[in-house]
């Protein structure tokens, strides 16, 4: 926990009073070594989360530091979501975490990063927006994330989004008979994609 606080504090020193403007106007990352570092950290973050969730906060902070010091790339969206989730989960600051997570969506738009759209939208909808937006709105967003993941061939996040969609549908008060039908269709889809047996 202390490492997370230290990483957040050292990252804050790089950020202006208007991080939205700062991140949107930052130059594109051109250093190839740092670009590949960002790609690698982006790929490793979900795996690291399974083993040690706190380490994702450190990865996110490092990615934010690279983005603010050297320029942004589409993987900066992963950094912004991770940083936002750190505020929510480790620092109990929902407002600040939500703000950072939402900034990730702007990076996706800036870089037209369709391949990262499902991952970022899933993370924002499932972990950040749940604290600030009506659950019914999130259900639709998760369904759309599922569809967009299939379009770009991201089976992993299609699976995550469909699972979260069913869970949130139950919590939103949707009729169980409707959920059962949708769940059966999603399950069949996952079987066809060899995600479940």
CSV table of N, CA and C in Angstrom, one decimal, residues 3-14 65 83 87 91:
chain,number,residue,atom,x,y,z
A,3,UNK,N,3.8,1.5,-1.3
A,3,UNK,CA,4.4,1.7,-2.6
A,3,UNK,C,3.4,2.4,-3.6
A,4,UNK,N,2.1,2.1,-3.4
A,4,UNK,CA,1.1,2.7,-4.3
A,4,UNK,C,1.0,4.1,-4.0
A,5,UNK,N,1.0,4.5,-2.7
A,5,UNK,CA,0.9,5.9,-2.4
A,5,UNK,C,2.1,6.7,-2.9
A,6,UNK,N,3.3,6.1,-2.8
A,6,UNK,CA,4.5,6.7,-3.3
A,6,UNK,C,4.5,6.9,-4.8
A,7,UNK,N,4.0,5.9,-5.5
A,7,UNK,CA,3.9,6.0,-7.0
A,7,UNK,C,2.9,7.1,-7.4
A,8,UNK,N,1.8,7.1,-6.7
A,8,UNK,CA,0.8,8.2,-7.0
A,8,UNK,C,1.3,9.6,-6.7
A,9,UNK,N,2.0,9.7,-5.6
A,9,UNK,CA,2.6,11.0,-5.3
A,9,UNK,C,3.6,11.5,-6.3
A,10,UNK,N,4.5,10.6,-6.7
A,10,UNK,CA,5.5,10.9,-7.7
A,10,UNK,C,4.9,11.2,-9.0
A,11,UNK,N,3.8,10.6,-9.3
A,11,UNK,CA,3.1,10.8,-10.6
A,11,UNK,C,2.4,12.2,-10.6
A,12,UNK,N,1.8,12.5,-9.4
A,12,UNK,CA,1.1,13.8,-9.3
A,12,UNK,C,2.0,15.0,-9.6
A,13,UNK,N,3.3,14.8,-9.3
A,13,UNK,CA,4.3,15.9,-9.5
A,13,UNK,C,4.4,16.3,-11.0
A,14,UNK,N,4.1,15.3,-11.9
A,14,UNK,CA,4.2,15.6,-13.3
A,14,UNK,C,3.0,16.1,-14.0
A,65,UNK,N,3.6,8.2,-16.0
A,65,UNK,CA,4.8,9.0,-16.0
A,65,UNK,C,5.4,9.1,-17.4
A,83,UNK,N,-4.6,4.1,-13.5
A,83,UNK,CA,-4.4,5.2,-12.5
A,83,UNK,C,-5.8,5.5,-11.9
A,87,UNK,N,-7.0,5.2,-7.8
A,87,UNK,CA,-7.7,6.1,-6.9
A,87,UNK,C,-8.9,5.5,-6.3
A,91,UNK,N,-7.1,4.3,-2.9
A,91,UNK,CA,-7.1,5.5,-2.2
A,91,UNK,C,-8.5,6.0,-1.9
